[in-house]
Structure formats: structure tokens, C-alpha cells
Amino acid sequence: MQISSSSFNQAVDQLSSLPGIGKKTALRLVLHLLNRSKDDVKDFGNSFVYLADEINYCSSCYNISEHQLCSVCSNLNRNNQLICVVENVLDVIAIENTNQFKGKYHVLGGIISPMEGIGPNDIKVAELIHRVKEENITELIMALSTTMEGDATNFYIYKKLKEFDVKITTIARGIGVGDELEYTDELTLGRSILNRIPFENTLSL
Amino acid sequence: MQISSSSFNQAVDQLSSLPGIGKKTALRLVLHLLNRSKDDVKDFGNSFVYLADEINYCSSCYNISEHQLCSVCSNLNRNNQLICVVENVLDVIAIENTNQFKGKYHVLGGIISPMEGIGPNDIKVAELIHRVKEENITELIMALSTTMEGDATNFYIYKKLKEFDVKITTIARGIGVGDELEYTDELTLGRSILNRIPFENTLSL
């Protein structure tokens, strides 16, 4: 049975278009919204209209920002010559929460994925190359997912920047802090042996 | 770290106000929306503004409806004297999908729950009593959840309608079709023995 109300069905369809929200969950959520006041439901909807109109990206790193430069890029205490390349804004938040990184970011807005039709021109690679050229960057830390797509993006950027005088590093892959050796997969364990580090380096942490 | 964009944070807050959607999921969903075109995000928001403005309830049974009467109430082939009392629209859909009920509905819009501050006046009980008085109803099928709140609502309505000449029944509680006896809880099993039915009744199904 379908409910014969186009406004209701439209709202359900819109909610269920989000990843992880099925038709039944969307139905429940819309019914939940209808228990609120009319103004509350309008505020809910208008917040997304407002989002579409007002959302701004930092003109330097493409992080989400209210102003022309985001709070990281406009912070004078941060290292201008060190850029951490990430896939999206969630990664910026995750790295900022570690308090271990004092450089700036570059948000690609995706990774190269032929399966999903995302090529180098669909993400902010050209803008990254421009920054490396113009801003006297000394090191680029690649912090993308350890997937095939992440590796392909890493390699593409590496190839494009080979000619420039910039050091390219990636974040360390290894066994997570607190993880037990016997439950670690062979690939990670193998790599963590290949990429072993001097013991003295861990003493300062 | 917080993202310094009020439009972004507002959209995240609105989404995470929905039941079952936490802050992190809301963040992901808003980032997903931002990958769509500006018009798509506006359509998403406007569907809820439209919902708030246009949503209508059937003037008889309080089901969601585009017109004054919902598709069930305006169907001349359905039994006018039989009303199934349910908590919300999802229950109407569930019962309609069984194809076993040919009467009409009454959507209470909630059940009596002192813990959540929902009293008899917050749900459509008075409207139900009015229908029983005016519409020559012969049977009322109570189809509420088997919770304390559902039982309290059943009992409240039963007491209010005692004086009228209307038969009040509840849907059968028992072991689900396909369930195994040994995994059924004692309460359900006990009740299914007390409320046993003549074997002949099951042959027609």
C-alpha cells in the first residue's frame, strides 16, 4: 500500500536517497518529523535550502568555510610549507583531533575511481599542483585511504609532482596502537616489518 | 574540531535531531548532499518545506491523505461499521499489506504514555468516541502494540465505550507463523494456550 500524498512521498523519497537510509527508515523519519510543529518541519527543510545557498569552500585548501580562507589556512601559527592531502572534510576533522599536525591541508573532494567515473579532473588535483608551484611547499603528506583508489590517487599525484622540488611522504601504515599481533592481517604485518623504524624514534612520543 | 560554517553545522544539527542518526552519521550525510548539485540540495530541503505546508490528514480516520477523505475512507467497497484502531500510519500500511482487513481505520497518532507525557487528550480518542456514537459502528478491532502503553490505551478506550452498543476485540496474540515453540517466551506461549481457538477455524485459511 502506498500513501496517497505527494508531499509525503516526495519527502520519503528524498530522505531515502541518502546512503544508508532505506524506504522504511525514511517513512519512520518523516512520520517522526510530522509529530513536530509545522515551523520545526519548515526549519528542518530550510536548513538544507540555506546550506545550498550559503556553503562556501576555502579558496586555498577547499575545506568547508564561512569565510574566504578556512580557520586552518588563516591561522598564522601553522606551517605554510607543509601540506597534508586528504580526501574529504571528515579526514581534516579526524587529523585535527589528533593535535599532531601543524601544517595546512588540501581537500581533494574525492579520490580517483574509474569504477565510479571519477577522474583526476573531477577532484582538486590541478589546484594542488598550482599550490605546490606557487606557495613554496617543501613537503606533501599523502593521507588517503589504503584502498586501490587511494593508492592510484597517490601515484597519480606523485607522478605529476616528480619534476618539482617537493618531498612526498605518506602517513605510516602499520599495526594500530593497542592491536594484537596475532589478529593483524598478513599484508599490514608484512608492511610494518618492511617499514620498521628506529626504536629511538618511538621514545619521544 | 568544529567546522566553522553555520549553514553546514545547522544542517548537521537538523539531521542528527532525527531518531537513530548520530552526529557523525549526520556529518557524513551532509557531506554526501554537498557532492550533489546545488539544485538537488535545494530540492531536498524544499521537499520538507512543502511537506509542512501541504500535509493533510483524512477528516474521518486521521490517516495521511491528499484529499479530505483518504483512499480507504472514500472506498465504497469497504465495511463502514468495522473500525481498526491503530497507533500510526505505518500500522495502516502494515495491515493493508496483509489484504485481510476490509473495514476502515482510526489512526490515534500515538498511544497513552505517562512517561512521555502523552495523555488521552493528546491522541484522537475523543474523535474515535464521536465516530462510534455517530457512525453506527458495530465492531472496533484494537490493533495497538502489546506494550504497557498499548494495553493502557486499549483499557482506556474500552472503559470509555462500555456504555455504547459496540463489540470491542483485539487482534490475536500468539506464536508467530513459522516460529518454533521452544524459542517462544513463556508469556506469549501461556496466553496462546489460554486463548486457544477451535481447530476448524484454522482450516479455512
Short mmCIF file of N, CA and C in Angstrom, two decimals, chain A residues 13-94:
data_model
loop_
_atom_site.label_atom_id
_atom_site.label_comp_id
_atom_site.label_asym_id
_atom_site.label_seq_id
_atom_site.Cartn_x
_atom_site.Cartn_y
_atom_site.Cartn_z
N ASP A 13 10.98 9.96 -0.39
CA ASP A 13 11.93 9.67 -1.47
C ASP A 13 13.24 10.42 -1.27
N GLN A 14 13.15 11.68 -0.89
CA GLN A 14 14.36 12.48 -0.70
C GLN A 14 15.22 11.90 0.42
N LEU A 15 14.57 11.56 1.54
CA LEU A 15 15.35 11.02 2.67
C LEU A 15 15.97 9.67 2.30
N SER A 16 15.21 8.84 1.58
CA SER A 16 15.75 7.51 1.28
C SER A 16 16.79 7.57 0.17
N SER A 17 16.97 8.74 -0.44
CA SER A 17 18.05 8.87 -1.42
C SER A 17 19.41 9.01 -0.73
N LEU A 18 19.40 9.25 0.58
CA LEU A 18 20.67 9.35 1.31
C LEU A 18 21.25 7.95 1.55
N PRO A 19 22.58 7.81 1.56
CA PRO A 19 23.17 6.48 1.73
C PRO A 19 22.86 5.93 3.13
N GLY A 20 22.46 4.66 3.17
CA GLY A 20 22.21 4.00 4.45
C GLY A 20 20.81 4.21 4.99
N ILE A 21 19.99 4.98 4.27
CA ILE A 21 18.61 5.18 4.72
C ILE A 21 17.67 4.54 3.70
N GLY A 22 17.03 3.46 4.12
CA GLY A 22 16.12 2.74 3.23
C GLY A 22 14.74 3.35 3.25
N LYS A 23 13.85 2.78 2.46
CA LYS A 23 12.48 3.29 2.33
C LYS A 23 11.75 3.27 3.68
N LYS A 24 11.90 2.19 4.41
CA LYS A 24 11.15 2.03 5.66
C LYS A 24 11.65 3.00 6.72
N THR A 25 12.98 3.15 6.80
CA THR A 25 13.55 4.11 7.76
C THR A 25 13.09 5.52 7.40
N ALA A 26 13.12 5.84 6.09
CA ALA A 26 12.71 7.17 5.65
C ALA A 26 11.26 7.44 6.05
N LEU A 27 10.41 6.44 5.86
CA LEU A 27 9.00 6.55 6.26
C LEU A 27 8.87 6.90 7.74
N ARG A 28 9.60 6.16 8.56
CA ARG A 28 9.59 6.40 10.00
C ARG A 28 10.05 7.80 10.34
N LEU A 29 11.13 8.23 9.68
CA LEU A 29 11.71 9.54 9.97
C LEU A 29 10.74 10.66 9.59
N VAL A 30 10.07 10.50 8.44
CA VAL A 30 9.12 11.54 8.03
C VAL A 30 7.93 11.57 8.99
N LEU A 31 7.46 10.39 9.42
CA LEU A 31 6.38 10.37 10.41
C LEU A 31 6.83 11.03 11.71
N HIS A 32 8.09 10.80 12.08
CA HIS A 32 8.64 11.45 13.27
C HIS A 32 8.62 12.97 13.10
N LEU A 33 9.02 13.43 11.92
CA LEU A 33 9.02 14.88 11.65
C LEU A 33 7.60 15.44 11.76
N LEU A 34 6.63 14.67 11.29
CA LEU A 34 5.24 15.16 11.28
C LEU A 34 4.67 15.29 12.69
N ASN A 35 5.33 14.64 13.66
CA ASN A 35 4.90 14.82 15.06
C ASN A 35 5.37 16.16 15.62
N ARG A 36 6.28 16.82 14.89
CA ARG A 36 6.76 18.12 15.36
C ARG A 36 5.84 19.22 14.84
N SER A 37 6.10 20.44 15.28
CA SER A 37 5.27 21.55 14.82
C SER A 37 5.60 21.86 13.36
N LYS A 38 4.67 22.51 12.71
CA LYS A 38 4.84 22.90 11.31
C LYS A 38 6.11 23.74 11.12
N ASP A 39 6.35 24.66 12.05
CA ASP A 39 7.54 25.52 11.95
C ASP A 39 8.83 24.72 12.06
N ASP A 40 8.82 23.72 12.92
CA ASP A 40 10.02 22.89 13.08
C ASP A 40 10.34 22.13 11.79
N VAL A 41 9.28 21.62 11.15
CA VAL A 41 9.50 20.89 9.91
C VAL A 41 10.04 21.84 8.84
N LYS A 42 9.48 23.08 8.83
CA LYS A 42 9.97 24.07 7.86
C LYS A 42 11.43 24.42 8.13
N ASP A 43 11.78 24.58 9.41
CA ASP A 43 13.18 24.88 9.76
C ASP A 43 14.10 23.76 9.28
N PHE A 44 13.62 22.53 9.46
CA PHE A 44 14.39 21.37 9.00
C PHE A 44 14.68 21.50 7.51
N GLY A 45 13.64 21.73 6.73
CA GLY A 45 13.80 21.84 5.28
C GLY A 45 14.63 23.03 4.88
N ASN A 46 14.35 24.18 5.53
CA ASN A 46 15.06 25.40 5.14
C ASN A 46 16.55 25.34 5.45
N SER A 47 16.93 24.51 6.44
CA SER A 47 18.36 24.43 6.76
C SER A 47 19.14 23.88 5.56
N PHE A 48 18.48 23.04 4.73
CA PHE A 48 19.17 22.50 3.56
C PHE A 48 19.14 23.46 2.39
N VAL A 49 18.05 24.25 2.29
CA VAL A 49 18.00 25.28 1.26
C VAL A 49 19.10 26.31 1.55
N TYR A 50 19.21 26.67 2.83
CA TYR A 50 20.22 27.62 3.28
C TYR A 50 21.63 27.06 3.03
N LEU A 51 21.78 25.75 3.30
CA LEU A 51 23.06 25.08 3.07
C LEU A 51 23.47 25.21 1.60
N ALA A 52 22.51 24.95 0.69
CA ALA A 52 22.82 25.02 -0.74
C ALA A 52 23.23 26.43 -1.14
N ASP A 53 22.60 27.43 -0.53
CA ASP A 53 22.89 28.82 -0.90
C ASP A 53 24.18 29.33 -0.29
N GLU A 54 24.45 28.93 0.94
CA GLU A 54 25.48 29.61 1.72
C GLU A 54 26.81 28.89 1.80
N ILE A 55 26.81 27.59 1.46
CA ILE A 55 28.03 26.81 1.70
C ILE A 55 29.19 27.39 0.89
N ASN A 56 30.31 27.50 1.54
CA ASN A 56 31.50 28.07 0.93
C ASN A 56 32.70 27.18 1.19
N TYR A 57 33.60 27.17 0.25
CA TYR A 57 34.82 26.40 0.45
C TYR A 57 35.99 27.35 0.54
N CYS A 58 36.97 26.99 1.35
CA CYS A 58 38.19 27.78 1.47
C CYS A 58 38.83 27.89 0.09
N SER A 59 39.22 29.09 -0.30
CA SER A 59 39.75 29.27 -1.66
C SER A 59 41.14 28.67 -1.80
N SER A 60 41.78 28.33 -0.67
CA SER A 60 43.12 27.75 -0.75
C SER A 60 43.07 26.22 -0.65
N CYS A 61 42.42 25.69 0.41
CA CYS A 61 42.52 24.24 0.64
C CYS A 61 41.23 23.48 0.34
N TYR A 62 40.11 24.19 0.04
CA TYR A 62 38.82 23.57 -0.27
C TYR A 62 38.17 22.86 0.89
N ASN A 63 38.58 23.24 2.10
CA ASN A 63 37.86 22.83 3.30
C ASN A 63 36.56 23.65 3.35
N ILE A 64 35.54 23.15 4.04
CA ILE A 64 34.31 23.94 4.19
C ILE A 64 34.60 25.13 5.09
N SER A 65 34.13 26.30 4.71
CA SER A 65 34.49 27.50 5.46
C SER A 65 33.45 28.58 5.29
N GLU A 66 33.28 29.38 6.32
CA GLU A 66 32.35 30.51 6.25
C GLU A 66 32.99 31.65 5.45
N HIS A 67 34.29 31.84 5.63
CA HIS A 67 34.99 32.96 5.02
C HIS A 67 35.80 32.49 3.81
N GLN A 68 36.51 33.44 3.20
CA GLN A 68 37.27 33.07 2.01
C GLN A 68 38.38 32.06 2.33
N LEU A 69 39.01 32.25 3.51
CA LEU A 69 40.01 31.28 3.97
C LEU A 69 39.47 30.56 5.20
N CYS A 70 39.72 29.24 5.30
CA CYS A 70 39.21 28.49 6.44
C CYS A 70 40.05 28.80 7.68
N SER A 71 39.62 28.28 8.83
CA SER A 71 40.29 28.62 10.09
C SER A 71 41.72 28.09 10.13
N VAL A 72 41.99 27.00 9.39
CA VAL A 72 43.36 26.46 9.36
C VAL A 72 44.24 27.35 8.47
N CYS A 73 43.75 27.66 7.27
CA CYS A 73 44.57 28.43 6.33
C CYS A 73 44.83 29.85 6.83
N SER A 74 43.90 30.40 7.62
CA SER A 74 44.09 31.78 8.09
C SER A 74 44.86 31.84 9.41
N ASN A 75 45.24 30.67 9.94
CA ASN A 75 45.98 30.61 11.20
C ASN A 75 47.47 30.84 10.93
N LEU A 76 48.01 31.95 11.43
CA LEU A 76 49.40 32.33 11.13
C LEU A 76 50.42 31.43 11.83
N ASN A 77 49.97 30.67 12.85
CA ASN A 77 50.89 29.81 13.58
C ASN A 77 51.16 28.48 12.91
N ARG A 78 50.49 28.23 11.79
CA ARG A 78 50.66 26.93 11.16
C ARG A 78 51.70 26.99 10.06
N ASN A 79 52.36 25.86 9.85
CA ASN A 79 53.43 25.75 8.88
C ASN A 79 52.88 25.85 7.45
N ASN A 80 53.30 26.92 6.76
CA ASN A 80 52.81 27.18 5.40
C ASN A 80 53.37 26.25 4.35
N GLN A 81 54.48 25.60 4.66
CA GLN A 81 55.19 24.84 3.63
C GLN A 81 54.90 23.35 3.67
N LEU A 82 54.03 22.96 4.63
CA LEU A 82 53.70 21.54 4.80
C LEU A 82 52.22 21.36 4.50
N ILE A 83 51.91 20.50 3.52
CA ILE A 83 50.50 20.28 3.17
C ILE A 83 50.14 18.81 3.36
N CYS A 84 49.02 18.57 4.04
CA CYS A 84 48.50 17.21 4.18
C CYS A 84 47.34 17.06 3.21
N VAL A 85 47.46 16.09 2.28
CA VAL A 85 46.45 15.89 1.24
C VAL A 85 45.43 14.86 1.72
N VAL A 86 44.16 15.23 1.82
CA VAL A 86 43.11 14.32 2.31
C VAL A 86 41.98 14.25 1.30
N GLU A 87 41.12 13.23 1.50
CA GLU A 87 40.01 13.02 0.57
C GLU A 87 38.87 13.99 0.83
N ASN A 88 38.47 14.11 2.10
CA ASN A 88 37.32 14.98 2.38
C ASN A 88 37.42 15.65 3.75
N VAL A 89 36.40 16.41 4.06
CA VAL A 89 36.40 17.23 5.27
C VAL A 89 36.45 16.38 6.55
N LEU A 90 35.83 15.19 6.50
CA LEU A 90 35.86 14.31 7.67
C LEU A 90 37.28 13.96 8.06
N ASP A 91 38.14 13.81 7.03
CA ASP A 91 39.55 13.47 7.29
C ASP A 91 40.27 14.64 7.95
N VAL A 92 39.91 15.86 7.53
CA VAL A 92 40.51 17.05 8.18
C VAL A 92 40.15 17.04 9.66
N ILE A 93 38.87 16.79 9.95
CA ILE A 93 38.42 16.78 11.35
C ILE A 93 39.18 15.70 12.13
N ALA A 94 39.30 14.50 11.53
CA ALA A 94 39.98 13.39 12.21
C ALA A 94 41.43 13.75 12.53
#
